[in-house]
Coordinates of C-alpha atoms and ligand atoms in Angstrom, one line a residue:
A1 CA -84.3 -55.5 -174.3
E2 CA -82.6 -53.4 -177.0
R3 CA -80.6 -50.5 -175.5
P4 CA -81.3 -47.0 -176.7
F5 CA -78.8 -45.6 -179.3
V6 CA -78.2 -42.0 -180.2
P7 CA -75.6 -40.8 -182.7
A8 CA -73.9 -38.4 -180.2
V9 CA -73.8 -38.2 -176.4
V10 CA -72.5 -35.2 -174.5
V11 CA -71.7 -35.8 -170.7
G12 CA -72.3 -32.8 -168.5
S13 CA -74.0 -29.5 -169.4
G14 CA -71.4 -26.9 -168.5
Y15 CA -69.6 -24.5 -170.8
G16 CA -67.7 -27.0 -173.0
S17 CA -70.8 -29.3 -173.3
A18 CA -73.2 -26.5 -174.0
A19 CA -71.2 -25.1 -176.8
T20 CA -70.5 -28.6 -178.3
A21 CA -74.2 -29.6 -178.0
L22 CA -75.3 -26.5 -179.9
R23 CA -72.9 -27.0 -182.8
L24 CA -73.8 -30.7 -183.0
G25 CA -77.5 -29.8 -183.0
E26 CA -77.0 -27.1 -185.7
A27 CA -75.1 -29.7 -187.9
G28 CA -78.1 -32.0 -187.7
V29 CA -76.6 -34.6 -185.4
S30 CA -79.0 -36.1 -182.9
T31 CA -77.5 -35.4 -179.5
L32 CA -78.3 -36.5 -176.0
V33 CA -76.9 -34.4 -173.1
L34 CA -76.6 -36.3 -169.8
E35 CA -76.3 -34.2 -166.7
M36 CA -76.1 -35.5 -163.1
G37 CA -77.6 -32.4 -161.6
R38 CA -81.1 -31.2 -161.8
L39 CA -82.9 -28.8 -164.1
W40 CA -83.3 -25.6 -162.2
D41 CA -86.6 -24.4 -163.5
R42 CA -89.2 -24.8 -160.7
A43 CA -89.8 -22.4 -157.9
G44 CA -89.8 -23.8 -154.4
E45 CA -92.4 -23.0 -151.7
D46 CA -90.9 -19.5 -151.2
G47 CA -91.5 -18.7 -154.9
A48 CA -87.8 -18.8 -155.8
I49 CA -85.8 -21.3 -157.8
F50 CA -82.6 -20.9 -155.9
C51 CA -82.1 -20.2 -152.1
S52 CA -80.4 -17.1 -151.0
M53 CA -76.8 -17.1 -149.7
L54 CA -77.8 -15.7 -146.4
Q55 CA -80.6 -18.3 -145.8
P56 CA -79.3 -21.4 -147.4
D57 CA -81.5 -24.5 -147.5
H58 CA -81.5 -27.9 -149.2
R59 CA -81.2 -26.3 -152.6
A60 CA -77.7 -24.9 -151.7
M61 CA -75.5 -28.0 -151.9
W62 CA -75.1 -31.3 -153.6
F63 CA -76.0 -33.9 -150.9
K64 CA -74.5 -32.3 -147.8
A65 CA -75.9 -32.1 -144.3
R66 CA -74.4 -28.7 -143.8
T67 CA -73.4 -25.9 -146.1
E68 CA -69.7 -25.4 -146.9
A69 CA -69.3 -21.8 -147.9
P70 CA -65.9 -20.4 -148.9
L71 CA -65.8 -18.1 -145.9
S72 CA -66.3 -20.5 -143.0
S73 CA -66.2 -18.0 -140.1
L74 CA -66.6 -14.5 -139.0
L75 CA -64.6 -13.4 -135.9
W76 CA -63.8 -17.1 -135.8
M77 CA -67.5 -17.9 -135.1
D78 CA -69.2 -20.5 -137.1
L79 CA -71.9 -18.0 -138.2
V80 CA -71.8 -18.7 -141.9
N81 CA -72.8 -22.3 -142.5
R82 CA -76.2 -23.9 -141.8
D83 CA -77.5 -27.5 -141.3
I84 CA -79.4 -28.5 -144.4
K85 CA -81.3 -31.5 -145.7
P86 CA -79.2 -33.5 -148.2
F87 CA -80.6 -32.8 -151.7
A88 CA -79.5 -32.6 -155.3
G89 CA -78.5 -28.9 -154.6
V90 CA -76.6 -26.6 -157.0
L91 CA -73.1 -26.3 -155.5
D92 CA -70.8 -29.1 -154.6
R93 CA -67.5 -28.9 -152.7
V94 CA -65.5 -32.0 -153.5
H95 CA -62.8 -32.9 -151.0
H96 CA -59.5 -34.4 -151.8
G97 CA -57.1 -34.2 -148.9
D98 CA -55.5 -30.7 -148.8
M99 CA -57.6 -29.4 -151.6
S100 CA -61.3 -29.0 -152.1
V101 CA -62.9 -28.0 -155.4
Y102 CA -66.1 -26.1 -155.9
V103 CA -68.2 -27.2 -158.9
G104 CA -71.8 -26.4 -160.1
R105 CA -74.4 -29.2 -160.3
G106 CA -77.3 -28.9 -162.6
V107 CA -78.3 -28.1 -166.2
G108 CA -75.8 -25.4 -166.9
G109 CA -72.9 -26.7 -164.7
G110 CA -70.7 -24.0 -163.2
S111 CA -72.7 -21.2 -164.9
L112 CA -75.4 -21.6 -162.3
V113 CA -73.3 -20.8 -159.3
N114 CA -70.4 -18.7 -160.6
G115 CA -69.8 -15.0 -160.3
G116 CA -70.3 -14.5 -164.1
M117 CA -66.9 -12.8 -164.6
A118 CA -66.3 -13.2 -168.3
V119 CA -62.7 -12.5 -169.0
T120 CA -60.8 -13.1 -172.2
P121 CA -57.2 -14.0 -171.2
R122 CA -54.2 -12.0 -172.2
R123 CA -53.1 -13.2 -175.6
G124 CA -49.5 -13.5 -174.6
Y125 CA -50.3 -15.8 -171.7
F126 CA -52.8 -17.8 -173.6
E127 CA -50.1 -18.5 -176.2
E128 CA -47.8 -19.6 -173.5
V129 CA -50.3 -21.9 -171.9
L130 CA -51.6 -23.5 -175.1
P131 CA -48.8 -22.9 -177.6
R132 CA -50.1 -25.3 -180.2
V133 CA -53.5 -23.6 -180.5
D134 CA -53.7 -21.0 -183.3
A135 CA -54.1 -17.8 -181.3
G136 CA -54.9 -15.7 -184.3
E137 CA -57.9 -17.8 -185.0
M138 CA -58.9 -17.8 -181.3
Y139 CA -58.7 -14.0 -180.9
G140 CA -60.1 -13.3 -184.3
R141 CA -62.9 -15.7 -184.2
F142 CA -63.6 -18.0 -181.3
F143 CA -63.2 -15.6 -178.4
P144 CA -65.5 -13.0 -180.0
L145 CA -68.0 -15.8 -180.8
A146 CA -67.9 -17.1 -177.2
N147 CA -68.4 -13.6 -175.8
R148 CA -71.4 -13.0 -178.1
M149 CA -73.0 -16.4 -177.4
L150 CA -72.6 -16.0 -173.7
G151 CA -74.1 -12.6 -173.6
V152 CA -71.1 -10.8 -172.1
N153 CA -71.7 -7.2 -171.2
T154 CA -69.9 -4.4 -169.2
V155 CA -71.0 -2.1 -166.5
D156 CA -72.0 1.4 -167.3
R157 CA -69.1 3.5 -165.9
T158 CA -71.2 6.5 -164.9
W159 CA -73.5 4.3 -162.9
F160 CA -70.7 2.3 -161.4
E161 CA -69.2 5.5 -160.0
E162 CA -72.3 6.5 -158.2
C163 CA -74.2 3.3 -157.2
E164 CA -74.3 2.0 -153.6
S165 CA -73.8 -1.6 -154.7
Y166 CA -70.3 -1.2 -156.0
R167 CA -69.1 1.0 -153.2
Y168 CA -67.0 -1.9 -152.1
A169 CA -65.3 -2.1 -155.4
R170 CA -64.6 1.6 -155.5
V171 CA -63.1 1.5 -152.0
S172 CA -60.7 -1.3 -153.0
R173 CA -59.8 0.4 -156.2
G174 CA -58.8 3.4 -154.2
H175 CA -56.6 1.2 -152.0
A176 CA -54.9 -0.4 -155.0
Q177 CA -54.3 2.9 -156.6
R178 CA -52.7 4.3 -153.5
A179 CA -50.2 1.4 -153.8
G180 CA -49.6 2.3 -157.4
L181 CA -51.6 -0.6 -158.8
R182 CA -53.9 -0.7 -161.8
T183 CA -57.5 -1.9 -161.7
T184 CA -59.5 -2.9 -164.7
F185 CA -63.3 -3.4 -165.3
V186 CA -64.3 -6.9 -165.7
P187 CA -67.0 -7.9 -168.2
N188 CA -69.8 -10.2 -166.9
V189 CA -72.7 -12.3 -168.1
Y190 CA -75.0 -10.8 -165.5
D191 CA -77.2 -8.2 -167.2
F192 CA -76.0 -4.9 -165.8
G193 CA -79.1 -3.2 -167.2
Y194 CA -81.2 -5.5 -164.9
M195 CA -78.8 -4.8 -162.0
R196 CA -79.5 -1.0 -162.4
R197 CA -83.3 -1.7 -162.3
E198 CA -82.7 -3.7 -159.2
E199 CA -81.0 -0.7 -157.5
R200 CA -84.0 1.4 -158.6
G201 CA -86.4 -1.1 -157.0
E202 CA -88.2 -1.9 -160.3
V203 CA -87.5 -5.6 -160.5
P204 CA -87.0 -8.6 -158.2
K205 CA -83.5 -8.4 -156.7
S206 CA -80.8 -11.0 -157.3
A207 CA -77.2 -9.7 -157.5
L208 CA -78.3 -7.0 -155.1
S209 CA -79.9 -9.4 -152.8
S210 CA -76.8 -11.4 -151.9
E211 CA -77.3 -14.0 -154.7
V212 CA -74.2 -15.8 -155.9
I213 CA -72.7 -19.3 -155.4
Y214 CA -76.0 -20.9 -154.6
G215 CA -77.6 -19.7 -157.8
N216 CA -79.1 -16.4 -159.1
N217 CA -82.9 -16.2 -159.5
H218 CA -82.7 -13.2 -162.0
G219 CA -80.3 -11.3 -164.1
K220 CA -77.6 -13.8 -164.8
R221 CA -77.3 -15.3 -168.3
S222 CA -76.3 -18.8 -167.2
L223 CA -76.1 -21.5 -169.9
D224 CA -79.7 -22.5 -169.4
R225 CA -80.5 -19.0 -170.7
S226 CA -78.0 -18.9 -173.6
Y227 CA -76.4 -21.9 -175.2
L228 CA -78.6 -24.7 -173.9
P229 CA -82.0 -23.3 -175.1
A230 CA -80.3 -22.6 -178.4
A231 CA -79.1 -26.2 -178.6
V232 CA -82.5 -27.6 -177.7
G233 CA -84.0 -25.2 -180.2
T234 CA -82.2 -26.9 -183.1
G235 CA -84.7 -29.8 -182.6
N236 CA -81.8 -32.2 -182.4
V237 CA -80.6 -31.9 -178.8
T238 CA -82.3 -33.5 -175.8
I239 CA -81.1 -32.9 -172.2
Q240 CA -81.7 -35.5 -169.5
S241 CA -81.1 -34.3 -166.0
L242 CA -80.4 -36.4 -162.8
H243 CA -78.6 -38.8 -165.2
R244 CA -75.1 -39.6 -163.9
V245 CA -72.7 -41.3 -166.2
R246 CA -70.9 -44.0 -164.3
S247 CA -68.7 -45.5 -166.9
F248 CA -68.4 -46.3 -170.6
R249 CA -66.8 -48.9 -172.8
Q250 CA -66.2 -49.4 -176.5
E251 CA -67.9 -52.1 -178.5
P252 CA -66.0 -54.1 -181.2
D253 CA -67.7 -52.0 -183.9
G254 CA -66.2 -48.8 -182.4
T255 CA -69.4 -47.4 -180.8
Y256 CA -69.6 -46.5 -177.1
V257 CA -71.9 -47.8 -174.4
L258 CA -72.5 -45.7 -171.4
T259 CA -73.7 -46.9 -168.0
V260 CA -75.9 -44.3 -166.6
E261 CA -77.4 -44.0 -163.1
R262 CA -80.7 -42.3 -162.7
I263 CA -81.3 -40.7 -159.3
D264 CA -84.0 -38.6 -157.8
E265 CA -83.6 -35.3 -156.0
L266 CA -83.2 -37.0 -152.7
G267 CA -80.5 -39.2 -154.0
N268 CA -82.5 -42.4 -154.3
M269 CA -81.2 -44.6 -157.1
L270 CA -84.0 -45.1 -159.6
G271 CA -82.1 -47.5 -161.8
T272 CA -79.2 -48.0 -164.1
T273 CA -79.5 -47.9 -167.9
E274 CA -77.2 -48.3 -170.9
I275 CA -77.1 -46.0 -173.8
G276 CA -75.2 -46.5 -177.0
C277 CA -73.6 -43.8 -179.2
R278 CA -71.2 -43.3 -182.0
W279 CA -69.6 -40.0 -180.9
L280 CA -68.9 -39.4 -177.3
F281 CA -68.1 -35.9 -175.9
L282 CA -66.9 -35.7 -172.3
G283 CA -67.8 -32.4 -170.7
A284 CA -68.1 -33.3 -167.1
G285 CA -65.6 -30.7 -166.0
S286 CA -62.0 -31.1 -165.0
M287 CA -62.9 -33.3 -162.0
G288 CA -65.7 -35.3 -163.7
T289 CA -64.1 -36.0 -167.1
T290 CA -60.7 -36.8 -165.6
E291 CA -62.4 -39.4 -163.3
L292 CA -64.3 -41.0 -166.2
L293 CA -61.2 -41.4 -168.3
L294 CA -59.0 -42.5 -165.5
R295 CA -61.6 -45.2 -164.4
A296 CA -61.8 -46.4 -168.0
R297 CA -58.0 -46.7 -168.3
E298 CA -57.3 -48.2 -164.8
T299 CA -60.1 -50.8 -164.9
G300 CA -58.7 -52.0 -168.3
V301 CA -61.8 -51.0 -170.2
L302 CA -60.0 -48.4 -172.4
P303 CA -56.3 -49.6 -172.0
R304 CA -54.9 -47.5 -174.8
L305 CA -55.7 -44.2 -173.1
D306 CA -52.6 -42.0 -172.7
D307 CA -50.5 -42.1 -169.5
S308 CA -51.0 -38.3 -169.3
V309 CA -54.7 -38.8 -168.4
G310 CA -54.9 -37.6 -164.8
H311 CA -51.9 -35.2 -165.0
G312 CA -51.5 -31.5 -165.5
W313 CA -54.2 -30.4 -163.0
G314 CA -54.0 -26.9 -161.4
T315 CA -56.0 -24.5 -159.3
N316 CA -55.6 -21.5 -161.5
G317 CA -53.5 -20.2 -158.6
N318 CA -56.6 -19.4 -156.6
V319 CA -56.2 -17.9 -153.2
M320 CA -58.7 -15.9 -151.2
L321 CA -58.1 -13.2 -148.6
G322 CA -59.9 -10.4 -146.7
R323 CA -58.5 -7.1 -145.4
A324 CA -59.9 -5.2 -142.5
L325 CA -60.7 -1.6 -143.4
H326 CA -60.9 1.6 -141.5
S327 CA -64.3 2.9 -140.3
W328 CA -64.2 5.6 -142.9
D329 CA -63.9 3.1 -145.7
R330 CA -67.5 1.9 -145.7
T331 CA -68.1 -0.9 -148.2
G332 CA -71.8 -0.7 -147.9
S333 CA -74.3 -3.1 -146.7
V334 CA -75.7 -3.9 -150.1
Q335 CA -72.9 -5.3 -152.3
S336 CA -73.5 -6.6 -155.8
G337 CA -72.8 -10.3 -155.8
M338 CA -71.3 -10.0 -159.3
P339 CA -67.7 -8.6 -159.3
A340 CA -67.0 -5.9 -161.7
L341 CA -63.4 -4.8 -161.1
G342 CA -60.1 -6.6 -160.8
I343 CA -56.6 -5.5 -159.7
D344 CA -54.5 -6.3 -162.7
N345 CA -50.8 -6.9 -161.8
W346 CA -50.2 -9.7 -164.3
D347 CA -47.3 -7.8 -165.8
D348 CA -45.3 -8.2 -162.6
P349 CA -42.2 -10.2 -163.6
V350 CA -41.9 -12.1 -160.3
H351 CA -45.5 -12.4 -159.0
P352 CA -48.2 -12.0 -161.7
V353 CA -51.6 -11.7 -160.1
F354 CA -55.0 -10.9 -161.3
A355 CA -57.2 -10.3 -158.3
E356 CA -60.9 -10.0 -158.5
I357 CA -62.4 -7.5 -156.0
A358 CA -65.0 -9.8 -154.6
P359 CA -68.2 -8.9 -152.7
L360 CA -68.9 -9.9 -149.2
P361 CA -72.6 -9.7 -149.5
A362 CA -73.5 -10.3 -145.9
G363 CA -76.3 -7.7 -145.8
L364 CA -74.4 -5.6 -143.2
E365 CA -71.3 -3.4 -143.1
L366 CA -68.3 -5.6 -142.3
L367 CA -65.6 -3.1 -143.2
T368 CA -63.9 -5.8 -145.1
S369 CA -62.4 -6.0 -148.6
L370 CA -62.5 -9.6 -150.0
S371 CA -60.4 -10.7 -152.9
L372 CA -60.0 -13.8 -155.0
A373 CA -56.5 -13.8 -156.4
I374 CA -55.6 -15.7 -159.5
T375 CA -51.9 -16.3 -159.5
R376 CA -49.4 -18.1 -161.6
N377 CA -48.7 -21.1 -159.5
P378 CA -46.5 -23.6 -161.5
E379 CA -47.4 -26.5 -159.2
R380 CA -49.5 -29.3 -160.7
G381 CA -51.6 -32.0 -159.1
S382 CA -52.4 -35.4 -160.4
F383 CA -55.1 -38.1 -160.0
S384 CA -54.9 -41.7 -159.2
Y385 CA -57.6 -44.3 -159.3
D386 CA -58.8 -45.8 -156.0
P387 CA -60.2 -49.2 -156.9
A388 CA -61.9 -49.8 -153.5
A389 CA -63.9 -46.6 -153.9
D390 CA -64.0 -46.8 -157.7
A391 CA -63.1 -43.2 -157.7
A392 CA -60.4 -40.8 -158.7
R393 CA -58.2 -39.2 -156.0
L394 CA -56.6 -35.9 -156.5
H395 CA -53.0 -35.5 -155.2
W396 CA -52.3 -31.9 -154.1
S397 CA -50.4 -31.2 -151.0
A398 CA -50.8 -28.2 -148.7
S399 CA -47.3 -27.0 -149.7
Q400 CA -48.2 -26.7 -153.4
G401 CA -50.4 -23.7 -152.5
K402 CA -47.4 -21.7 -151.3
P403 CA -46.6 -20.0 -154.6
S404 CA -50.2 -18.7 -154.7
V405 CA -50.0 -17.4 -151.2
E406 CA -46.6 -15.8 -151.8
A407 CA -47.9 -14.0 -155.0
A408 CA -51.0 -12.8 -153.2
K409 CA -48.9 -11.5 -150.3
A410 CA -46.6 -9.7 -152.7
L411 CA -49.7 -7.9 -154.1
F412 CA -51.6 -7.2 -150.9
D413 CA -48.8 -6.4 -148.5
P414 CA -48.0 -3.1 -150.2
I415 CA -51.8 -2.3 -150.4
N416 CA -52.0 -2.8 -146.7
R417 CA -48.9 -0.7 -146.2
A418 CA -50.2 2.2 -148.4
N419 CA -53.5 2.2 -146.6
G420 CA -52.7 1.3 -143.0
T421 CA -55.0 -1.8 -143.3
V422 CA -54.4 -5.3 -142.1
Y423 CA -55.4 -8.8 -143.1
R424 CA -58.3 -10.5 -141.5
H425 CA -57.4 -13.8 -139.7
D426 CA -60.9 -14.8 -138.7
L427 CA -62.5 -15.8 -142.0
F428 CA -61.2 -19.2 -142.8
G429 CA -61.9 -21.3 -139.7
D430 CA -58.4 -20.9 -138.2
S431 CA -56.1 -17.9 -138.0
R432 CA -54.7 -18.0 -141.6
A433 CA -55.0 -14.8 -143.7
F434 CA -54.8 -16.6 -147.1
E435 CA -57.1 -19.4 -148.0
D436 CA -55.5 -21.6 -150.6
R437 CA -57.3 -24.9 -149.6
F438 CA -60.0 -24.5 -152.2
T439 CA -60.3 -23.6 -155.8
Y440 CA -63.2 -22.3 -157.9
H441 CA -61.2 -22.9 -161.1
P442 CA -60.2 -26.6 -161.4
L443 CA -58.3 -26.9 -164.8
G444 CA -56.5 -29.8 -166.4
G445 CA -56.4 -33.5 -166.0
C446 CA -56.8 -34.4 -169.8
V447 CA -54.6 -31.7 -171.3
L448 CA -54.9 -30.6 -174.9
G449 CA -52.1 -31.9 -177.0
E450 CA -51.1 -34.6 -174.3
A451 CA -54.1 -36.8 -173.4
T452 CA -55.9 -35.6 -176.5
D453 CA -54.7 -34.3 -179.9
D454 CA -54.8 -30.6 -180.6
F455 CA -58.5 -30.6 -181.0
G456 CA -59.6 -32.6 -178.0
R457 CA -59.8 -36.0 -179.6
V458 CA -58.8 -38.5 -177.0
R459 CA -55.6 -40.3 -177.9
G460 CA -56.0 -44.0 -178.6
Y461 CA -59.8 -44.0 -179.4
R462 CA -61.8 -42.8 -182.3
N463 CA -64.9 -40.6 -181.9
L464 CA -64.1 -39.8 -178.2
Y465 CA -63.6 -36.2 -177.2
V466 CA -62.9 -34.0 -174.3
T467 CA -64.6 -30.6 -174.4
D468 CA -64.2 -28.9 -171.0
G469 CA -61.9 -27.3 -168.6
S470 CA -59.8 -30.5 -168.2
L471 CA -58.1 -29.6 -171.6
I472 CA -56.5 -26.5 -170.0
P473 CA -53.2 -27.3 -168.2
G474 CA -53.9 -25.8 -164.8
S475 CA -53.9 -22.1 -165.5
T476 CA -55.5 -19.4 -167.6
G477 CA -54.4 -16.3 -165.7
V478 CA -58.0 -15.1 -165.5
N479 CA -61.4 -16.6 -164.6
P480 CA -61.7 -19.5 -167.0
F481 CA -65.1 -19.9 -168.5
V482 CA -64.7 -17.8 -171.6
T483 CA -61.5 -19.7 -172.5
I484 CA -63.3 -23.0 -171.9
T485 CA -66.2 -22.0 -174.2
A486 CA -64.0 -20.5 -176.9
L487 CA -61.8 -23.6 -177.0
A488 CA -64.8 -25.9 -177.2
E489 CA -66.2 -23.8 -180.1
R490 CA -62.9 -24.1 -181.9
N491 CA -62.6 -27.9 -181.3
I492 CA -66.1 -28.8 -182.3
D493 CA -65.7 -26.6 -185.5
R494 CA -62.8 -28.8 -186.5
V495 CA -64.3 -32.1 -185.4
L496 CA -67.6 -31.4 -187.3
S497 CA -65.8 -30.7 -190.5
E498 CA -63.3 -33.7 -190.2
D499 CA -65.0 -36.5 -188.2
F500 CA -68.6 -36.3 -189.3
Ligands
FAD601 P1 -68.7 -27.5 -165.5 O1 -69.3 -26.2 -165.8 O2 -68.1 -27.8 -164.2 O3 -69.8 -28.6 -166.0 C1 -69.6 -29.9 -165.8 C2 -71.0 -30.5 -165.6 O4 -70.9 -31.9 -165.7 C3 -71.6 -30.2 -164.2 O5 -73.0 -29.7 -164.5 C4 -71.6 -31.6 -163.5 O6 -72.8 -31.8 -162.7 C5 -71.7 -32.5 -164.7 N1 -71.2 -33.9 -164.4 C6 -70.0 -34.2 -163.8 N2 -69.8 -35.5 -163.8 C7 -70.8 -36.0 -164.4 C8 -71.2 -37.4 -164.8 N3 -70.4 -38.4 -164.4 N4 -72.3 -37.6 -165.4 C9 -73.2 -36.6 -165.7 N5 -72.9 -35.3 -165.5 C10 -71.7 -35.0 -164.8 N6 -65.4 -18.9 -163.9 C11 -65.4 -17.7 -164.5 O7 -64.9 -17.6 -165.7 N7 -65.9 -16.5 -164.0 C12 -66.4 -16.6 -162.7 O8 -66.9 -15.5 -162.2 C13 -66.4 -17.7 -162.0 N8 -66.9 -17.8 -160.7 C14 -67.0 -19.0 -160.1 C15 -67.7 -19.1 -158.9 C16 -67.9 -20.4 -158.3 C17 -68.5 -20.4 -156.9 C18 -67.4 -21.5 -158.9 C19 -67.7 -22.9 -158.3 C20 -66.8 -21.5 -160.1 C21 -66.6 -20.2 -160.7 N9 -66.0 -20.1 -162.0 C22 -65.9 -18.9 -162.6 C23 -65.5 -21.3 -162.7 C24 -66.4 -21.8 -163.9 O9 -67.7 -21.9 -163.4 C25 -65.8 -23.1 -164.3 O10 -64.5 -22.9 -164.8 C26 -66.7 -23.7 -165.5 O11 -68.0 -23.9 -165.1 C27 -66.0 -25.0 -165.9 O12 -66.8 -25.4 -167.1 P2 -66.7 -26.9 -167.7 O13 -67.4 -26.9 -169.0 O14 -65.3 -27.4 -167.6 O15 -67.5 -27.8 -166.6

C-alpha cells in the first residue's frame, strides 16, 4: 500500500508546534500535526472536560495508577495523591533517576496544565542565554507577537487588592516587602475578566475552584483556544491526536518517513503507520524532541546529527518550598490557581531568583505560603540512549540541584527572619524544606546554534527543524512559554522565507 505523504509534519502540539503550524498553514503549506495525547474537547460523566485537582480521577495523569502531585504530603501524611485508572490523562511526570519532569499531554501540550504565567524575560538575560539571536528583533517584533497571539492579559490592580482569591499573594507580598524585596505583577493567559466573574458567582468556576495542573475547564486561553484553532482555520492544518511518533528516517530523495503509533485512551495499540513528508518540524518538547533525535543518531538512522544533541539540558533552576505562616496571616480558603505575583530578585549579583507566589488551592486555610523559585543554576544535564529500552535517559544527579536550593534559601531565609516564619518540612514526602527533584520547566537538549543552526535547522540534515523548548539552553530566568513561542515565531518566519 502506498504510504500517505504530506508536505509538512509537525510533531507535538505545544507552544513551538502551534506557532509553527499556524505560520505553515498561513503560507499555504499542507501540514499534519501529530500529537500523542488526546484532544480535550469532550465532557466526562460529571459534565467537565478536566477533573479537579482536589478530586483527581483517570483524566489527571498520563497512564499512572496513582496521581503524582508536586506536593506529595501534608503533615507528612499521604493525603494528596489518589489511586486512579491508567488513562491518556493530561499531566505526565517522567522519571529519570534524581530528576522528574512534568509535561502536558494532549492537543495543546503544556498549555493545558500550566499556570498560564506569561512572562517576557529580561532582555539582558535573554541576550546572555541566546547571544546569537537578534534581541532587537525579538523584543521589537516576536515577543509582542507571541504575547498578542497567546492572549496575555494582566490583573486589574484595584480588584487584586480587594479580592479574596489573591489574599495569599498579598500576604506573601507583604512578607517580601518586610525583607526589603520587590514584587512584580505577572501577566497570564488566564482571562482575568472571567476570574472576576467567577468571584462574583456569575460563571462556572475554574481558577477559583482549585483548577490547575490537571487542566482548566474555563477561563484559560490554552493553545487549543488560541494558536491551534487559528492554524486549523487556515484550511491547511490537520491535527491528529493519540498519534505518537516513534521514530523517523530519511529517504534517499531527502524526504522523511515517520513511524507513528496509534493508541486509544486506554493505551491499547491500534496500529503502526508510516507517514512521509518533505519538511519535518520537531515540537515534542525538550524531553520528546531530544529523545527522537538521540534515537535517530544512536541507532544509526541519522548518523550526521551533531554530538551536541542530548546536551545542554536544564531545569530553569526550579525549586519549590512552603513557609508556615502565623495565624493572623490568613491566606484564604479560596486561592486563585493562576499566580499573579512574583518576587523579583533577579538583580541579586550572587543569587538571582524570580520566585512565583504560588497558590495552595486546597480549599481550606493551611496558613502556608508556597513558592516556585526560578534560579540561575549553571548545572546542566545530558541524555544518553538506552538501546534495551529504546529510550533516552536523562543524567542529572541530586547534587546538581544544590545551586537552586542555595539561591532559594538566600532569598527566603531573610523573608522568614523578617516575619518570624519558618519553612514547612512536611510537604515533599520527607523532611526537606526545598523540593528540587522535579521541574516544570525542562529546557534544552537540542540547543540553538549547537545541535541546530541559529534558526532551529537541525545540523547535518535538510528540511529538519526543532521548534520547541529544547532549543533553549537550560534557563530563561522566568517561566518559559512566552520565550518558546516567540523563538518559534522568529524561526519559522526565517525558514518560510528561505527554505520554502
Ligand atoms: P510542550 O508544551 O511540552 O509540548 C510538547 C507536546 O508534544 C506534548 O503535547 C506532548 O504530548 C507531545 N509529544 C511528545 N512526544 C511526542 C511524540 N513522540 N509524538 C507525538 N507527540 C509527542 N510555563 C510558563 O511559561 N508559565 C507557567 O505558568 C507554567 N506553568 C507550568 C505548570 C506545569 C504544571 C507544567 C508542567 C509546566 C508549566 N510551564 C509553565 C512550562 C510550560 O508549559 C512549558 O515550558 C511548555 O509547555 C513547553 O513548550 P514546548 O513547545 O517546548 O512543548
